[in-house]
Short mmCIF file of N, CA and C in Angstrom, two decimals:
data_model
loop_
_atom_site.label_atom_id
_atom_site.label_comp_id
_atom_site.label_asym_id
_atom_site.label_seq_id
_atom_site.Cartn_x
_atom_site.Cartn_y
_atom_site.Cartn_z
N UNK A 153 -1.30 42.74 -37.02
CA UNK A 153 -0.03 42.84 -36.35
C UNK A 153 -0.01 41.85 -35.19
N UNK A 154 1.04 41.13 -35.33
CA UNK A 154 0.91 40.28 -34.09
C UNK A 154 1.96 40.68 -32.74
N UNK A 155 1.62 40.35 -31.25
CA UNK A 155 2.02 40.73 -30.46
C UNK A 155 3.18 39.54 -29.72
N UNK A 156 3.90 39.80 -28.67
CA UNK A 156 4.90 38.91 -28.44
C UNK A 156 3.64 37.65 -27.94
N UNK A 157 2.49 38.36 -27.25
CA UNK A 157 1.66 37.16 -26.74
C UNK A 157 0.66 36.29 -27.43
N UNK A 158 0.72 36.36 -28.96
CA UNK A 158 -0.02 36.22 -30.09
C UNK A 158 0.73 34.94 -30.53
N UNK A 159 1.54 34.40 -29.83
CA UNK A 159 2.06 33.04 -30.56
C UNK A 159 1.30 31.26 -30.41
N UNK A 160 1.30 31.26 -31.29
CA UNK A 160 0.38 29.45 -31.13
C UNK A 160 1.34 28.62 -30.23
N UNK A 161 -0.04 27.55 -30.22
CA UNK A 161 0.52 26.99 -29.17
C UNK A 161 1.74 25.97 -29.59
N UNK A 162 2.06 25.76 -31.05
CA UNK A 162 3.02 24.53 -31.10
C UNK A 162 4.53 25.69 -30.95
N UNK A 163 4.48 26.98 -30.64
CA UNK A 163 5.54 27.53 -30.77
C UNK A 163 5.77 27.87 -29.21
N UNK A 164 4.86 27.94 -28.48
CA UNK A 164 4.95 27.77 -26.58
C UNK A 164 5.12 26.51 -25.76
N UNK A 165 5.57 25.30 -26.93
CA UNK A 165 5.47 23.77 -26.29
C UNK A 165 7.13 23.91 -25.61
N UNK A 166 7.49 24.03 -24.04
CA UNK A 166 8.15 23.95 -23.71
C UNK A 166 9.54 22.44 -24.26
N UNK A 167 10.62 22.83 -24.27
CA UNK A 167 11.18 21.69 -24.64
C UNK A 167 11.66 21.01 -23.74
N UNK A 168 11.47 19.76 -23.53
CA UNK A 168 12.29 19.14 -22.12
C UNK A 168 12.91 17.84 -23.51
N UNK A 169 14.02 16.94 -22.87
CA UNK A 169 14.15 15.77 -23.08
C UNK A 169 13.20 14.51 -22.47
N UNK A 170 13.32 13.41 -23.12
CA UNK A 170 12.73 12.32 -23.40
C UNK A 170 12.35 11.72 -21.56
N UNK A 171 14.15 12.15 -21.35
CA UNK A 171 14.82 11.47 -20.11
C UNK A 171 14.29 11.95 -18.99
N UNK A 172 13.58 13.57 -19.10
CA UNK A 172 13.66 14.37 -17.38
C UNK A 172 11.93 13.66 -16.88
N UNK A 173 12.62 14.02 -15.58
CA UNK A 173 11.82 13.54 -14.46
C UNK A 173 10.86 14.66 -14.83
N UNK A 174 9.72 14.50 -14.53
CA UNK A 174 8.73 14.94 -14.45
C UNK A 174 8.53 15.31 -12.20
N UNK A 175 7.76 16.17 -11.95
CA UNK A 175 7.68 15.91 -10.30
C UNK A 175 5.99 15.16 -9.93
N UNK A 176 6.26 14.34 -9.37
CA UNK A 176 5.09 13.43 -8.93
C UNK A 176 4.60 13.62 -7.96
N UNK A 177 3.37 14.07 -7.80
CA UNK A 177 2.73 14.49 -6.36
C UNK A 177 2.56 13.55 -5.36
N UNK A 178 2.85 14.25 -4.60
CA UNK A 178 3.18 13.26 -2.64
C UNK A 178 1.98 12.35 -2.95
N UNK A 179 0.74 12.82 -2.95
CA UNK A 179 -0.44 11.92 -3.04
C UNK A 179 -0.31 10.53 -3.70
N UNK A 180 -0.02 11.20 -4.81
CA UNK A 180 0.02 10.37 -6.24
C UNK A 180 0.96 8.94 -5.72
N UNK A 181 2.22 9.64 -5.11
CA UNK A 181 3.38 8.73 -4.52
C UNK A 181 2.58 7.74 -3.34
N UNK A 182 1.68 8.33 -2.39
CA UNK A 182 1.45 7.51 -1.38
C UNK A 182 0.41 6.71 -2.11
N UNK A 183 -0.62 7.20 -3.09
CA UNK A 183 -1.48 6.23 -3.65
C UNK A 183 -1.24 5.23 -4.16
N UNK A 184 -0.04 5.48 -5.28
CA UNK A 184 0.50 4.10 -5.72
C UNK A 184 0.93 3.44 -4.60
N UNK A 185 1.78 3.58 -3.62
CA UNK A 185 2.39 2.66 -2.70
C UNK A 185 1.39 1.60 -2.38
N UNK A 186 -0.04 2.45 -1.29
CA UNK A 186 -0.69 1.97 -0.98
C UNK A 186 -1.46 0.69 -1.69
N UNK A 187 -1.84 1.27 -3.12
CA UNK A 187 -2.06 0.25 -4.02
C UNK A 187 -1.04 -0.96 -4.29
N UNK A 188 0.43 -0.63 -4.21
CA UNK A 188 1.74 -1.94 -4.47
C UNK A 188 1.16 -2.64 -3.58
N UNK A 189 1.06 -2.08 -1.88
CA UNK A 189 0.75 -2.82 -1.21
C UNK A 189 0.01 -3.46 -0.70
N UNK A 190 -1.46 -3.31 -1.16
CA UNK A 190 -2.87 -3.84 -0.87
C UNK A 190 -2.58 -5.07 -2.39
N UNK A 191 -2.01 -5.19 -3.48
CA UNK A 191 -1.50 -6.12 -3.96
C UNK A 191 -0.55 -7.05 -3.51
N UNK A 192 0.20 -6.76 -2.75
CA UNK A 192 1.11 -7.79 -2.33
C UNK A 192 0.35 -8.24 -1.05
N UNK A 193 -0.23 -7.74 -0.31
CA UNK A 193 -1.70 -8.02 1.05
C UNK A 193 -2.26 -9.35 0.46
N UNK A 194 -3.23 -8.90 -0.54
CA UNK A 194 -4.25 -9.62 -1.18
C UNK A 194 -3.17 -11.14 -1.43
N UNK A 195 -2.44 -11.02 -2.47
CA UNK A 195 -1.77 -12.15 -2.89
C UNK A 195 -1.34 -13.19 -2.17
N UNK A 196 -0.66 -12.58 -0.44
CA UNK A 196 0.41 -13.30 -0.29
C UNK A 196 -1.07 -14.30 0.67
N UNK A 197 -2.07 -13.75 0.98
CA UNK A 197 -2.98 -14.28 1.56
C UNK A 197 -3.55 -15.08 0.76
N UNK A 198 -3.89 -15.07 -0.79
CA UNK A 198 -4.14 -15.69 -1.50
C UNK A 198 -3.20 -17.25 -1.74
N UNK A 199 -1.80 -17.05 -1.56
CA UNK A 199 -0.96 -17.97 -1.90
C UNK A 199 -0.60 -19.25 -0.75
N UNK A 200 -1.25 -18.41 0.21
CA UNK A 200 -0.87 -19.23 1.67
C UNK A 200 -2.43 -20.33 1.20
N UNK A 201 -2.37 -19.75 0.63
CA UNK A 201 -3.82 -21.64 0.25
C UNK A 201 -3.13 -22.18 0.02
N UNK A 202 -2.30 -22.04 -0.84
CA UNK A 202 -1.81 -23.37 -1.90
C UNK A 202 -0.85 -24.33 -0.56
N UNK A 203 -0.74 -23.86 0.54
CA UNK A 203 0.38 -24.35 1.55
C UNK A 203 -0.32 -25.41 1.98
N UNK A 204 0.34 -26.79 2.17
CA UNK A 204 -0.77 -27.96 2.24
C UNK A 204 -1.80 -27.72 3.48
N UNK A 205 -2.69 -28.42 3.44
CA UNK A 205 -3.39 -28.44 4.83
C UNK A 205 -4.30 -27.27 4.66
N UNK A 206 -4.25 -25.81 3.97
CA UNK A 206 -4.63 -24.55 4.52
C UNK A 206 -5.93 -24.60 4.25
N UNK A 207 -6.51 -25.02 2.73
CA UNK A 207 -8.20 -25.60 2.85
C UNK A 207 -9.10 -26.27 3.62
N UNK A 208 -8.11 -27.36 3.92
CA UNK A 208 -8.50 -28.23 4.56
C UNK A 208 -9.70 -27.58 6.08
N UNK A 209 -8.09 -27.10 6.35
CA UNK A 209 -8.28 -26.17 8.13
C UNK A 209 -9.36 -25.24 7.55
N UNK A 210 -9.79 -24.58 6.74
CA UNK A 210 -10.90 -23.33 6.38
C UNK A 210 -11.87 -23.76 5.90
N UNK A 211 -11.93 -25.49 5.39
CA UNK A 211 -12.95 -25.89 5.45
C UNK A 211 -13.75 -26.68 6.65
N UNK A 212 -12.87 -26.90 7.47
CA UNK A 212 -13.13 -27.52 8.90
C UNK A 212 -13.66 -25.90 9.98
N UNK A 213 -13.39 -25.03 9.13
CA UNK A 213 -13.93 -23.80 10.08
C UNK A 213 -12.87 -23.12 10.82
N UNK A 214 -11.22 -23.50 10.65
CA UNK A 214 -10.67 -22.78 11.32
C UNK A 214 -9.48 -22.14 10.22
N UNK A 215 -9.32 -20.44 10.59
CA UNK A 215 -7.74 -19.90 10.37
C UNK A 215 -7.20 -19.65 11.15
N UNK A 216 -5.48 -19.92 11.12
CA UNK A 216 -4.67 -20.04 11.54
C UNK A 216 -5.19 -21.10 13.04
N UNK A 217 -5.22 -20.39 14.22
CA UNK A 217 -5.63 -21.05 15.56
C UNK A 217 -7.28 -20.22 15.75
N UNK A 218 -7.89 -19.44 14.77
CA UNK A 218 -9.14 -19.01 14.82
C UNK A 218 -10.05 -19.75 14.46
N UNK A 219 -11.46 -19.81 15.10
CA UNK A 219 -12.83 -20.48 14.90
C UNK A 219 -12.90 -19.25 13.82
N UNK A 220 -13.35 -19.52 12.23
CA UNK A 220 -14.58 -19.21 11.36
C UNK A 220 -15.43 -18.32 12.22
N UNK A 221 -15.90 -16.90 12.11
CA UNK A 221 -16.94 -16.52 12.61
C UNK A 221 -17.19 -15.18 11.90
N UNK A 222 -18.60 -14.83 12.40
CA UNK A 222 -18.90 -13.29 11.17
C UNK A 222 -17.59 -12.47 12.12
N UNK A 223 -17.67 -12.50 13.34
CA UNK A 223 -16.40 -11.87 14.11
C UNK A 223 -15.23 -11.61 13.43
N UNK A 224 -15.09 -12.96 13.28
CA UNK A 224 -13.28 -13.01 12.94
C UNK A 224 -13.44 -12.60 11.25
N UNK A 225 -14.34 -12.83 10.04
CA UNK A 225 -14.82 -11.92 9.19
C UNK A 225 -14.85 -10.92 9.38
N UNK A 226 -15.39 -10.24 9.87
CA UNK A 226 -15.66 -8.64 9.75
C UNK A 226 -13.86 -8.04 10.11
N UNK A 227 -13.14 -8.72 10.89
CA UNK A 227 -11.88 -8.17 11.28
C UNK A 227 -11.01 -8.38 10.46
N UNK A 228 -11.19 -9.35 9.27
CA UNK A 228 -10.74 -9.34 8.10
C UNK A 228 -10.63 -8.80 7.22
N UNK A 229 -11.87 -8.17 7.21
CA UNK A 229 -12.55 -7.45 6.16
C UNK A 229 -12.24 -5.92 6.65
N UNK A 230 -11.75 -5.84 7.76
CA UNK A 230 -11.51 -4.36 8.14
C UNK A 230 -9.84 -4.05 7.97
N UNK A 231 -9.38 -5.17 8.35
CA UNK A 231 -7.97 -4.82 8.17
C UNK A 231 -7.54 -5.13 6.52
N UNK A 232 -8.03 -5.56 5.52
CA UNK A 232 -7.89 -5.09 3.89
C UNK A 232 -8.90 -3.85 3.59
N UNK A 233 -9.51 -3.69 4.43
CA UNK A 233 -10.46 -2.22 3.52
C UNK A 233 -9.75 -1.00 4.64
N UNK A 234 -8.71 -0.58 5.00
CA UNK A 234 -8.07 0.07 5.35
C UNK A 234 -7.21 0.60 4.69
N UNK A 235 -6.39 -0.20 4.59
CA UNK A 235 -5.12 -0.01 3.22
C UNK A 235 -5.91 0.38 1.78
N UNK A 236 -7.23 -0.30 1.44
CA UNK A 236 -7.64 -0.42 0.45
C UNK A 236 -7.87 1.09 0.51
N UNK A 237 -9.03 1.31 1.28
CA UNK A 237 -9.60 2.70 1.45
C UNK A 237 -8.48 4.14 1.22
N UNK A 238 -7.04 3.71 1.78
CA UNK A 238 -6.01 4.70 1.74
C UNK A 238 -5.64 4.96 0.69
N UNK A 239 -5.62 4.40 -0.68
CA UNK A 239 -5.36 4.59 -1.67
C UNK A 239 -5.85 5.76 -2.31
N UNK A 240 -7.68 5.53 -2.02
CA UNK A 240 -8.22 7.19 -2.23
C UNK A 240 -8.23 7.94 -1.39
N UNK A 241 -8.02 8.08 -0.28
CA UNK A 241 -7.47 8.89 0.56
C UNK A 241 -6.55 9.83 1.08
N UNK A 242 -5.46 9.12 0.18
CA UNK A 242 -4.24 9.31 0.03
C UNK A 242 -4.23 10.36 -1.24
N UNK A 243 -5.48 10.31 -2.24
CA UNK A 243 -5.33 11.37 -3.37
C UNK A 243 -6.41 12.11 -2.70
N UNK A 244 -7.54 12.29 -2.20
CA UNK A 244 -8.63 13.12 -1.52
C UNK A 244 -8.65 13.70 -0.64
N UNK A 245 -7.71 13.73 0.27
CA UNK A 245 -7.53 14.12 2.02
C UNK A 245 -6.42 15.32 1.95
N UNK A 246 -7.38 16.04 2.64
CA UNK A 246 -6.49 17.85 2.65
C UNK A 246 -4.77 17.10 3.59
N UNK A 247 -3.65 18.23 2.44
CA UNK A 247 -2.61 18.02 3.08
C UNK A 247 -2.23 17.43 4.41
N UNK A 248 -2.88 18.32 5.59
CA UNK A 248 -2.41 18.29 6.46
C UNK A 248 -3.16 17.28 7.53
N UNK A 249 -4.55 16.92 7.12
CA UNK A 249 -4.92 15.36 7.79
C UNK A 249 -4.16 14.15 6.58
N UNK A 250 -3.68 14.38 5.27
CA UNK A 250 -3.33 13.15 4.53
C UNK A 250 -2.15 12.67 4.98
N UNK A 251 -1.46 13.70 5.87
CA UNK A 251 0.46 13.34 6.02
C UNK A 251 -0.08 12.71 7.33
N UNK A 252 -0.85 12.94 8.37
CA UNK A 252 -1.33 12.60 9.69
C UNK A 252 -1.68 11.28 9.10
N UNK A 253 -2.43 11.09 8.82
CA UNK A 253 -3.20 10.01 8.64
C UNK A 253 -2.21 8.72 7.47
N UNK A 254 -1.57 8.87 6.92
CA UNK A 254 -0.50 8.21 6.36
C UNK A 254 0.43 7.70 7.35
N UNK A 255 0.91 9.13 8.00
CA UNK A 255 2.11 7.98 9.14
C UNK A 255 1.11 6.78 10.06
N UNK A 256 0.64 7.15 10.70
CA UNK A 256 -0.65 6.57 11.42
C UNK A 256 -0.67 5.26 10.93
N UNK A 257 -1.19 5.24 9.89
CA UNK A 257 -1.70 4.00 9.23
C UNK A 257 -0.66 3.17 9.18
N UNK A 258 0.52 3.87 8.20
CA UNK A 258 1.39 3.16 7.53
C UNK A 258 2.14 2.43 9.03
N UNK A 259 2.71 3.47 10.03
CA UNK A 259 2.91 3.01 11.22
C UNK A 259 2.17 1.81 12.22
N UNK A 260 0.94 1.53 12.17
CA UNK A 260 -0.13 0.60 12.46
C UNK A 260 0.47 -0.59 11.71
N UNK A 261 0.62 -0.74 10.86
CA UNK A 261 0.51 -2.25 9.76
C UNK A 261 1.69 -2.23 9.85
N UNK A 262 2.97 -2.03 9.86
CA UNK A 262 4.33 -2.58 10.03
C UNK A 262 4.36 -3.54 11.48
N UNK A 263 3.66 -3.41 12.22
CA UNK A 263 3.94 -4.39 13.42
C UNK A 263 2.96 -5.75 12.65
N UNK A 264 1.27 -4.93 12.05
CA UNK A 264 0.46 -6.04 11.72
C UNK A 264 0.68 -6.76 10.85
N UNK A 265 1.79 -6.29 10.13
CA UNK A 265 2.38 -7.21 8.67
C UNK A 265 3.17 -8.41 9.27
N UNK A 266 4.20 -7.86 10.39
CA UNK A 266 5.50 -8.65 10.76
C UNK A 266 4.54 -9.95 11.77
N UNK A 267 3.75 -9.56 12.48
CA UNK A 267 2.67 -10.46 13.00
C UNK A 267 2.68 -11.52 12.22
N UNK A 268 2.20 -11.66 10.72
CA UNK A 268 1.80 -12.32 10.26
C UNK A 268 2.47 -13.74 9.69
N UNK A 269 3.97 -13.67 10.35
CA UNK A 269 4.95 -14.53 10.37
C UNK A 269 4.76 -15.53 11.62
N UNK A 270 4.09 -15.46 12.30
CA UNK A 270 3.74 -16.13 13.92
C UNK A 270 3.44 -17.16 13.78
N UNK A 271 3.56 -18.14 14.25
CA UNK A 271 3.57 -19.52 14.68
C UNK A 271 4.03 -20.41 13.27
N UNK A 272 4.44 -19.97 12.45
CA UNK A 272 4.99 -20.61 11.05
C UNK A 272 6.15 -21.32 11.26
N UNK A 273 6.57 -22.28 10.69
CA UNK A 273 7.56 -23.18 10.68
C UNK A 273 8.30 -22.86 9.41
N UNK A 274 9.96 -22.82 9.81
CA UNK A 274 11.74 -22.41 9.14
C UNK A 274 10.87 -23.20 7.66
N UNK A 275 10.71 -23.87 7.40
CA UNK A 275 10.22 -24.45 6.00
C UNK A 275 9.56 -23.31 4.89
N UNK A 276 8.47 -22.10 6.17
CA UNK A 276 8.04 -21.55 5.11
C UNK A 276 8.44 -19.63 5.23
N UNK A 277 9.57 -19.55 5.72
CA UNK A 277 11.09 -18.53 6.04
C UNK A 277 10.83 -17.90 5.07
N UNK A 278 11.43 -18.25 4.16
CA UNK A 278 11.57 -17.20 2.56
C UNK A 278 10.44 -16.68 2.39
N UNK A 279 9.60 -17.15 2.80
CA UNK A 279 8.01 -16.68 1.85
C UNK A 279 7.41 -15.74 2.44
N UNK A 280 8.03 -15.92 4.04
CA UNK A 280 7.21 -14.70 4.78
C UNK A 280 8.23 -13.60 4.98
N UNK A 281 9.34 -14.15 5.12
CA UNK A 281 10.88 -13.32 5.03
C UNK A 281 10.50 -12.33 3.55
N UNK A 282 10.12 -12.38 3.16
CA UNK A 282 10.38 -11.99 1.68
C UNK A 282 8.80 -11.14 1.39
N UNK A 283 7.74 -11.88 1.42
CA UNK A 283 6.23 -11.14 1.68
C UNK A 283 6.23 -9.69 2.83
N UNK A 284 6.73 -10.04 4.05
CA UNK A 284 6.90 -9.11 4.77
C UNK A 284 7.94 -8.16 4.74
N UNK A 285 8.57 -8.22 4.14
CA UNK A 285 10.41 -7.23 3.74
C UNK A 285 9.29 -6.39 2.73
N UNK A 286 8.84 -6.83 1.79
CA UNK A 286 8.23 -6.01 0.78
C UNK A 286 7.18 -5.42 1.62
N UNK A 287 6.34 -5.53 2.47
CA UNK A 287 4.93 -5.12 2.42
C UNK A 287 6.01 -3.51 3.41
N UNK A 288 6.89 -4.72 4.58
CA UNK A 288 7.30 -3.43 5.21
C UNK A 288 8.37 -2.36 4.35
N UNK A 289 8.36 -2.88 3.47
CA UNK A 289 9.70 -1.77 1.97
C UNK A 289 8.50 -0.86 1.53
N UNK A 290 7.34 -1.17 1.52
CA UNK A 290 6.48 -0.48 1.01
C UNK A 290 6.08 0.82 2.01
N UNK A 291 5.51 -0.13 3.36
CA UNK A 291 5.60 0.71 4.57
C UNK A 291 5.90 2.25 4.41
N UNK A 292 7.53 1.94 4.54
CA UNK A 292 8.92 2.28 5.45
C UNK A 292 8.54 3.75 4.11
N UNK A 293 8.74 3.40 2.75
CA UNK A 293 8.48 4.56 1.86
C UNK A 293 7.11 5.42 1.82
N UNK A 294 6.23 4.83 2.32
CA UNK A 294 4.83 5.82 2.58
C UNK A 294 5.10 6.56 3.93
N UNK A 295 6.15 6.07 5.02
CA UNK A 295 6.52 6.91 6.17
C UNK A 295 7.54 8.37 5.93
N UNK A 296 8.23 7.26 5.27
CA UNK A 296 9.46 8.56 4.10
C UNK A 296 8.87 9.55 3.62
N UNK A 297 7.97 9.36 2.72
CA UNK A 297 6.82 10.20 1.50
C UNK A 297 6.29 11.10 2.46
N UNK A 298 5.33 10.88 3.82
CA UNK A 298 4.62 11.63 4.25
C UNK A 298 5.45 12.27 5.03
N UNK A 299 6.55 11.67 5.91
CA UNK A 299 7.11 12.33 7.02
C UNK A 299 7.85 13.79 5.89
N UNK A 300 7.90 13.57 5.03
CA UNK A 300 9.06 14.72 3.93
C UNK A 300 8.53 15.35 3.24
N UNK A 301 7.16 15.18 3.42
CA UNK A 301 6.14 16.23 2.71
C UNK A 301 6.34 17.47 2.66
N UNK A 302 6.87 18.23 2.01
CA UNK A 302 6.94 19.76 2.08
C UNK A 302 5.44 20.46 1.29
N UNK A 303 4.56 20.93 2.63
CA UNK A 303 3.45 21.50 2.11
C UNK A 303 3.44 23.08 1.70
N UNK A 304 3.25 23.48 0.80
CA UNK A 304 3.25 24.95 0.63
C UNK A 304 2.08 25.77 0.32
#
C-alpha cells in the first residue's frame, strides 16, 4: 500500500519555467563582483603597457613617478591580493563580519580606483574614463549587495 509520502522522486520534481529567476546568494553576488573586478584590475594594468614609453620607464626602474623597489612591490602586491582575497571571503565570512567587511573594502578602492587616473594626459580620457566607471559600477553594486543584505 502506498502512502501520500511514498511518491518517487520524478513525481516530487517541482515545476518551474525555463524563464524564472532562481534567488542568488548575497555571497555568491559579492563573489562574482569581486571577481568582475579583480579582472578588469588585472587587465587595465596589463594594457597600460602597451601605452608608448610604459616599458621603457619599468625597464629604466621607474612606475608612474615611483623608483622600482621591493617597497613599492610589496604595495602592489597588497593592493591586488585584497580584492583578490575578497572573492573567498565574500563566500566564507559569517554574515555579519562579510556585510562589514564588504562595505569597508568596497568603500576603500572607489577613491583608489579613481586615483588611478592622476597625472594622465586628455589623449588617454576614454580609457581611464571608461576602466574606472566600470571598476567603480562594480564598486557601487558590492556597496548595494552588502548595504541590502537582509540577514535572517
Amino acid at each position: 500500500m502506498r502512502t501520500d509520502q511514498s511518491h518517487t522522486a520524478r513525481e516530487n520534481v517541482p515545476s518551474r519555467s525555463t524563464q524564472e529567476d532562481l534567488r542568488v546568494p548575497v555571497q555568491a553576488k559579492l563573489a562574482a563582483a569581486w571577481t568582475s573586478f579583480m579582472f578588469l584590475y588585472i587587465y587595465v594594468d596589463y594594457f597600460q603597457l602597451y601605452k608608448p614609453g610604459a616599458l621603457d620607464d619599468i625597464l629604466g626602474g621607474v612606475v608612474f613617478t615611483f623608483d622600482i623597489s621591493p617597497t613599492l612591490l610589496t604595495l602592489m602586491l597588497a593592493s591586488v591580493a585584497i580584492p583578490a582575497l575578497m572573492v573567498m571571503l565574500s563566500m566564507t565570512l559569517p554574515p555579519r563580519v562579510n556585510r562589514a567587511t564588504n562595505l569597508v573594502v568596497a568603500s576603500l578602492y572607489i577613491p583608489y580606483s579613481v586615483v588611478n587616473a592622476a597625472g594622465e594626459s586628455w589623449d588617454w580620457a576614454f580609457f581611464y574614463g571608461l576602466s574606472i566607471g566600470l571598476e567603480v559600477l562594480l564598486l557601487a553594486f558590492i556597496l548595494r549587495s552588502a548595504w541590502t543584505w537582509r540577514q535572517g
